[in-house]
Amino acid sequence: MKIRIDKANCVGNARCWAVSESLFPLDDDGYILIEEADVPPGMEAQARRGARACPERVITIIEDDAH
Amino acid sequence: MTEEATLTAAVPTPAHITESVFYDFDMFYDPAYLADPHKRIQDLLENAPPVFWTPRNGGHWMLVSHTANFEAARDTETFSSEVIPHAQIEAILSQLPADSPPIPRAYPINLDPPLHAKYRQPIQGVFSPKAINKLKESIRKLAGELLDEIVDKGACEFMSAVAQPLPVKVFLKLLGLPVEKFQTYSALVKAHLTATSGDAGEAIGRLQEVANAMRDTILARRDDPRDDLISLLWTIEIDGQPATQQDIENYGVLMFIAGLDTVMQGMGHGVRHLAMNPGLQDELRADPSLISDATEELLRRYTFTVPPRRLNRDIVFEGVQMKKDDRAMLFLPGADLDPNEFPDSNRFELNRGGKPHIAFNAGPHRCLGSHLARVELNILYEEVLARLPKFHLDPERPVKFSGGHIIGVQELYLAWDK
């Protein structure tokens, strides 16, 4: 699973970070630091919750392709 | 005098306003709104068009649905925050005599991109969640002190006893202003809240008083910095230039108008809901880890700010023809009660699956102080529930509300068993 973030449209709500500080790291201004990251095994539910928590809807979860 | 007589005068309806988008609602004085604001908002969502034009208060659009608010808030090219265009204000100010007292400008709340970012970026770090989290313990101490003063009384008017003084004390602490200024700023908040004339000159005069009251400290910190926000503001650059005394006064005024009565009203709406719902108090006292979810749901259920916008161009928005220079209100309280976005939207629901509200607005003007506001609200609820026994509304003294750009709680009488 991957997290993909439309970083340019982050406005610094930091609601994703409130769900998981490690999955959704912030810069010093409190805006999202990353554009894409792999979700470590076991953290899928937190990744989904973090994505859902974004008021700007800029976080997408890319599920692993089940061949 | 009839209730109708207390409404603002209706202006003539412009030609582009069709009957299907016309709805008469006075966001300052609608009687049902002042009796129970969020109940009236529920009624608007059921009975008014999702985007409507009202002839009251000079005539303006009301964006009520979640979709309309979400889209408009993020379309800053169409929905300008410069209710009076920036260039026009600069032109007026440049005509003033050189020795006239400076007029505070609450940048960047009233600026559009890209200028908006030039004034916002330098202070984002100061209000980041990590920076704000460092203030938690001092905020908790201030909240505890105020609550300790009332706990033995068995009753209080919560707004004057806690909800108004707490944000003022946090503001003094954050900026590094002397605690002796508490009465000065409390009086200024009161004047700001009770101002009804809408006279621009009087409004400017009040903001000048806010700036005057912090000038000594601003100048003192320039030469002798301490661990506070005003000292930090002397170190920032705006668009490559060191911040000036005027810039710092402007930021101070911004924090005053955006950060005091807003947090105060959030506390009022939230504590009123707790007072009306003893079962919820029990649930949160039994498991305080639920209080942060409760803080979010209270913000959603009782969203209370209504930011103004000006149309920058003609547009068909949500199927409605709007014209350049029309005024529009982002009626965020409607957005967060929209049943199309939040099923069973009038119910307070601790677990909404993490679905986000837009009580702090959406888009680039997202409330810069939202992280501070959240911390203040969360700590206040934690301390109220920890220090007060089960409390309820005083049935003899109904809650009083006010309308306008912030839905206010004017009086909130609580009682509890000693």
mmCIF file with all atom_site columns, C-alpha atoms in Angstrom, chain B residues 190-291:
data_model
loop_
_atom_site.group_PDB
_atom_site.id
_atom_site.type_symbol
_atom_site.label_atom_id
_atom_site.label_alt_id
_atom_site.label_comp_id
_atom_site.label_asym_id
_atom_site.label_entity_id
_atom_site.label_seq_id
_atom_site.pdbx_PDB_ins_code
_atom_site.Cartn_x
_atom_site.Cartn_y
_atom_site.Cartn_z
_atom_site.occupancy
_atom_site.B_iso_or_equiv
_atom_site.pdbx_formal_charge
_atom_site.auth_seq_id
_atom_site.auth_comp_id
_atom_site.auth_asym_id
_atom_site.auth_atom_id
_atom_site.pdbx_PDB_model_num
ATOM 1   C CA . LYS B 1 190 ? -15.894 43.346 25.183 1.00 0.00 ? 190 LYS B CA 1
ATOM 2   C CA . ALA B 1 191 ? -15.927 46.499 23.032 1.00 0.00 ? 191 ALA B CA 1
ATOM 3   C CA . HIS B 1 192 ? -15.156 44.407 19.942 1.00 0.00 ? 192 HIS B CA 1
ATOM 4   C CA . LEU B 1 193 ? -17.982 41.976 20.773 1.00 0.00 ? 193 LEU B CA 1
ATOM 5   C CA . THR B 1 194 ? -20.619 44.552 21.577 1.00 0.00 ? 194 THR B CA 1
ATOM 6   C CA . ALA B 1 195 ? -19.846 46.910 18.682 1.00 0.00 ? 195 ALA B CA 1
ATOM 7   C CA . THR B 1 196 ? -23.028 47.140 16.644 1.00 0.00 ? 196 THR B CA 1
ATOM 8   C CA . SER B 1 197 ? -22.717 50.384 14.696 1.00 0.00 ? 197 SER B CA 1
ATOM 9   C CA . GLY B 1 198 ? -20.677 48.879 11.853 1.00 0.00 ? 198 GLY B CA 1
ATOM 10  C CA . ASP B 1 199 ? -18.997 52.285 11.572 1.00 0.00 ? 199 ASP B CA 1
ATOM 11  C CA . ALA B 1 200 ? -15.613 51.837 9.845  1.00 0.00 ? 200 ALA B CA 1
ATOM 12  C CA . GLY B 1 201 ? -14.003 54.736 11.707 1.00 0.00 ? 201 GLY B CA 1
ATOM 13  C CA . GLU B 1 202 ? -14.991 53.283 15.082 1.00 0.00 ? 202 GLU B CA 1
ATOM 14  C CA . ALA B 1 203 ? -13.752 49.831 14.046 1.00 0.00 ? 203 ALA B CA 1
ATOM 15  C CA . ILE B 1 204 ? -10.378 51.301 13.054 1.00 0.00 ? 204 ILE B CA 1
ATOM 16  C CA . GLY B 1 205 ? -10.258 53.173 16.362 1.00 0.00 ? 205 GLY B CA 1
ATOM 17  C CA . ARG B 1 206 ? -10.739 49.914 18.290 1.00 0.00 ? 206 ARG B CA 1
ATOM 18  C CA . LEU B 1 207 ? -7.961  48.201 16.336 1.00 0.00 ? 207 LEU B CA 1
ATOM 19  C CA . GLN B 1 208 ? -5.682  51.167 16.982 1.00 0.00 ? 208 GLN B CA 1
ATOM 20  C CA . GLU B 1 209 ? -6.340  50.745 20.699 1.00 0.00 ? 209 GLU B CA 1
ATOM 21  C CA . VAL B 1 210 ? -5.356  47.076 20.419 1.00 0.00 ? 210 VAL B CA 1
ATOM 22  C CA . ALA B 1 211 ? -2.105  48.081 18.714 1.00 0.00 ? 211 ALA B CA 1
ATOM 23  C CA . ASN B 1 212 ? -1.476  50.906 21.213 1.00 0.00 ? 212 ASN B CA 1
ATOM 24  C CA . ALA B 1 213 ? -1.809  48.513 24.134 1.00 0.00 ? 213 ALA B CA 1
ATOM 25  C CA . MET B 1 214 ? 1.015   46.286 22.823 1.00 0.00 ? 214 MET B CA 1
ATOM 26  C CA . ARG B 1 215 ? 3.360   48.965 21.478 1.00 0.00 ? 215 ARG B CA 1
ATOM 27  C CA . ASP B 1 216 ? 5.503   49.277 24.649 1.00 0.00 ? 216 ASP B CA 1
ATOM 28  C CA . THR B 1 217 ? 6.118   45.536 24.694 1.00 0.00 ? 217 THR B CA 1
ATOM 29  C CA . ILE B 1 218 ? 6.841   45.393 20.950 1.00 0.00 ? 218 ILE B CA 1
ATOM 30  C CA . LEU B 1 219 ? 9.495   48.084 21.285 1.00 0.00 ? 219 LEU B CA 1
ATOM 31  C CA . ALA B 1 220 ? 10.942  46.525 24.458 1.00 0.00 ? 220 ALA B CA 1
ATOM 32  C CA . ARG B 1 221 ? 11.336  43.116 22.757 1.00 0.00 ? 221 ARG B CA 1
ATOM 33  C CA . ARG B 1 222 ? 13.117  44.642 19.765 1.00 0.00 ? 222 ARG B CA 1
ATOM 34  C CA . ASP B 1 223 ? 16.030  45.577 22.029 1.00 0.00 ? 223 ASP B CA 1
ATOM 35  C CA . ASP B 1 224 ? 15.694  42.817 24.623 1.00 0.00 ? 224 ASP B CA 1
ATOM 36  C CA . PRO B 1 225 ? 14.195  39.645 23.107 1.00 0.00 ? 225 PRO B CA 1
ATOM 37  C CA . ARG B 1 226 ? 12.597  36.988 25.301 1.00 0.00 ? 226 ARG B CA 1
ATOM 38  C CA . ASP B 1 227 ? 10.976  33.598 24.748 1.00 0.00 ? 227 ASP B CA 1
ATOM 39  C CA . ASP B 1 228 ? 7.719   34.913 23.324 1.00 0.00 ? 228 ASP B CA 1
ATOM 40  C CA . LEU B 1 229 ? 5.921   35.513 20.056 1.00 0.00 ? 229 LEU B CA 1
ATOM 41  C CA . ILE B 1 230 ? 6.580   39.236 19.810 1.00 0.00 ? 230 ILE B CA 1
ATOM 42  C CA . SER B 1 231 ? 10.332  38.609 20.136 1.00 0.00 ? 231 SER B CA 1
ATOM 43  C CA . LEU B 1 232 ? 10.069  35.916 17.466 1.00 0.00 ? 232 LEU B CA 1
ATOM 44  C CA . LEU B 1 233 ? 8.203   38.262 15.119 1.00 0.00 ? 233 LEU B CA 1
ATOM 45  C CA . TRP B 1 234 ? 11.198  40.643 15.207 1.00 0.00 ? 234 TRP B CA 1
ATOM 46  C CA . THR B 1 235 ? 13.300  37.867 13.650 1.00 0.00 ? 235 THR B CA 1
ATOM 47  C CA . ILE B 1 236 ? 11.074  37.050 10.660 1.00 0.00 ? 236 ILE B CA 1
ATOM 48  C CA . GLU B 1 237 ? 11.253  38.324 7.116  1.00 0.00 ? 237 GLU B CA 1
ATOM 49  C CA . ILE B 1 238 ? 8.265   39.219 4.962  1.00 0.00 ? 238 ILE B CA 1
ATOM 50  C CA . ASP B 1 239 ? 8.982   38.847 1.271  1.00 0.00 ? 239 ASP B CA 1
ATOM 51  C CA . GLY B 1 240 ? 12.725  39.103 1.946  1.00 0.00 ? 240 GLY B CA 1
ATOM 52  C CA . GLN B 1 241 ? 12.463  42.198 4.165  1.00 0.00 ? 241 GLN B CA 1
ATOM 53  C CA . PRO B 1 242 ? 12.841  42.232 7.976  1.00 0.00 ? 242 PRO B CA 1
ATOM 54  C CA . ALA B 1 243 ? 9.487   42.677 9.740  1.00 0.00 ? 243 ALA B CA 1
ATOM 55  C CA . THR B 1 244 ? 8.823   46.278 10.759 1.00 0.00 ? 244 THR B CA 1
ATOM 56  C CA . GLN B 1 245 ? 7.116   47.577 13.873 1.00 0.00 ? 245 GLN B CA 1
ATOM 57  C CA . GLN B 1 246 ? 4.000   48.148 11.743 1.00 0.00 ? 246 GLN B CA 1
ATOM 58  C CA . ASP B 1 247 ? 4.098   44.513 10.520 1.00 0.00 ? 247 ASP B CA 1
ATOM 59  C CA . ILE B 1 248 ? 4.319   43.244 14.094 1.00 0.00 ? 248 ILE B CA 1
ATOM 60  C CA . GLU B 1 249 ? 1.461   45.465 15.239 1.00 0.00 ? 249 GLU B CA 1
ATOM 61  C CA . ASN B 1 250 ? -0.585  44.163 12.285 1.00 0.00 ? 250 ASN B CA 1
ATOM 62  C CA . TYR B 1 251 ? 0.075   40.559 13.311 1.00 0.00 ? 251 TYR B CA 1
ATOM 63  C CA . GLY B 1 252 ? -0.839  41.376 16.906 1.00 0.00 ? 252 GLY B CA 1
ATOM 64  C CA . VAL B 1 253 ? -4.125  42.908 15.769 1.00 0.00 ? 253 VAL B CA 1
ATOM 65  C CA . LEU B 1 254 ? -4.794  39.882 13.546 1.00 0.00 ? 254 LEU B CA 1
ATOM 66  C CA . MET B 1 255 ? -4.309  37.535 16.500 1.00 0.00 ? 255 MET B CA 1
ATOM 67  C CA . PHE B 1 256 ? -6.585  39.702 18.614 1.00 0.00 ? 256 PHE B CA 1
ATOM 68  C CA . ILE B 1 257 ? -9.493  39.779 16.154 1.00 0.00 ? 257 ILE B CA 1
ATOM 69  C CA . ALA B 1 258 ? -9.125  36.170 14.987 1.00 0.00 ? 258 ALA B CA 1
ATOM 70  C CA . GLY B 1 259 ? -8.109  34.391 18.161 1.00 0.00 ? 259 GLY B CA 1
ATOM 71  C CA . LEU B 1 260 ? -10.050 35.704 21.141 1.00 0.00 ? 260 LEU B CA 1
ATOM 72  C CA . ASP B 1 261 ? -13.816 35.859 20.669 1.00 0.00 ? 261 ASP B CA 1
ATOM 73  C CA . THR B 1 262 ? -13.662 32.875 18.286 1.00 0.00 ? 262 THR B CA 1
ATOM 74  C CA . VAL B 1 263 ? -12.177 30.515 20.861 1.00 0.00 ? 263 VAL B CA 1
ATOM 75  C CA . MET B 1 264 ? -14.459 32.025 23.471 1.00 0.00 ? 264 MET B CA 1
ATOM 76  C CA . GLN B 1 265 ? -17.572 31.223 21.407 1.00 0.00 ? 265 GLN B CA 1
ATOM 77  C CA . GLY B 1 266 ? -16.325 27.720 20.651 1.00 0.00 ? 266 GLY B CA 1
ATOM 78  C CA . MET B 1 267 ? -16.080 27.147 24.395 1.00 0.00 ? 267 MET B CA 1
ATOM 79  C CA . GLY B 1 268 ? -19.556 28.584 24.907 1.00 0.00 ? 268 GLY B CA 1
ATOM 80  C CA . HIS B 1 269 ? -21.207 26.334 22.329 1.00 0.00 ? 269 HIS B CA 1
ATOM 81  C CA . GLY B 1 270 ? -19.311 23.268 23.507 1.00 0.00 ? 270 GLY B CA 1
ATOM 82  C CA . VAL B 1 271 ? -19.944 23.728 27.228 1.00 0.00 ? 271 VAL B CA 1
ATOM 83  C CA . ARG B 1 272 ? -23.616 24.485 26.542 1.00 0.00 ? 272 ARG B CA 1
ATOM 84  C CA . HIS B 1 273 ? -23.908 21.150 24.739 1.00 0.00 ? 273 HIS B CA 1
ATOM 85  C CA . LEU B 1 274 ? -22.219 19.348 27.643 1.00 0.00 ? 274 LEU B CA 1
ATOM 86  C CA . ALA B 1 275 ? -24.550 21.084 30.107 1.00 0.00 ? 275 ALA B CA 1
ATOM 87  C CA . MET B 1 276 ? -27.575 19.913 28.119 1.00 0.00 ? 276 MET B CA 1
ATOM 88  C CA . ASN B 1 277 ? -26.258 16.345 27.880 1.00 0.00 ? 277 ASN B CA 1
ATOM 89  C CA . PRO B 1 278 ? -25.367 14.904 31.299 1.00 0.00 ? 278 PRO B CA 1
ATOM 90  C CA . GLY B 1 279 ? -25.027 11.431 29.750 1.00 0.00 ? 279 GLY B CA 1
ATOM 91  C CA . LEU B 1 280 ? -22.232 12.706 27.525 1.00 0.00 ? 280 LEU B CA 1
ATOM 92  C CA . GLN B 1 281 ? -20.521 14.244 30.571 1.00 0.00 ? 281 GLN B CA 1
ATOM 93  C CA . ASP B 1 282 ? -20.656 10.807 32.251 1.00 0.00 ? 282 ASP B CA 1
ATOM 94  C CA . GLU B 1 283 ? -19.253 9.101  29.167 1.00 0.00 ? 283 GLU B CA 1
ATOM 95  C CA . LEU B 1 284 ? -16.340 11.555 28.822 1.00 0.00 ? 284 LEU B CA 1
ATOM 96  C CA . ARG B 1 285 ? -15.548 11.562 32.539 1.00 0.00 ? 285 ARG B CA 1
ATOM 97  C CA . ALA B 1 286 ? -15.424 7.760  32.456 1.00 0.00 ? 286 ALA B CA 1
ATOM 98  C CA . ASP B 1 287 ? -13.064 7.777  29.465 1.00 0.00 ? 287 ASP B CA 1
ATOM 99  C CA . PRO B 1 288 ? -11.271 11.121 29.000 1.00 0.00 ? 288 PRO B CA 1
ATOM 100 C CA . SER B 1 289 ? -9.472  9.744  25.937 1.00 0.00 ? 289 SER B CA 1
ATOM 101 C CA . LEU B 1 290 ? -12.747 10.380 24.087 1.00 0.00 ? 290 LEU B CA 1
ATOM 102 C CA . ILE B 1 291 ? -12.568 14.125 24.736 1.00 0.00 ? 291 ILE B CA 1
#
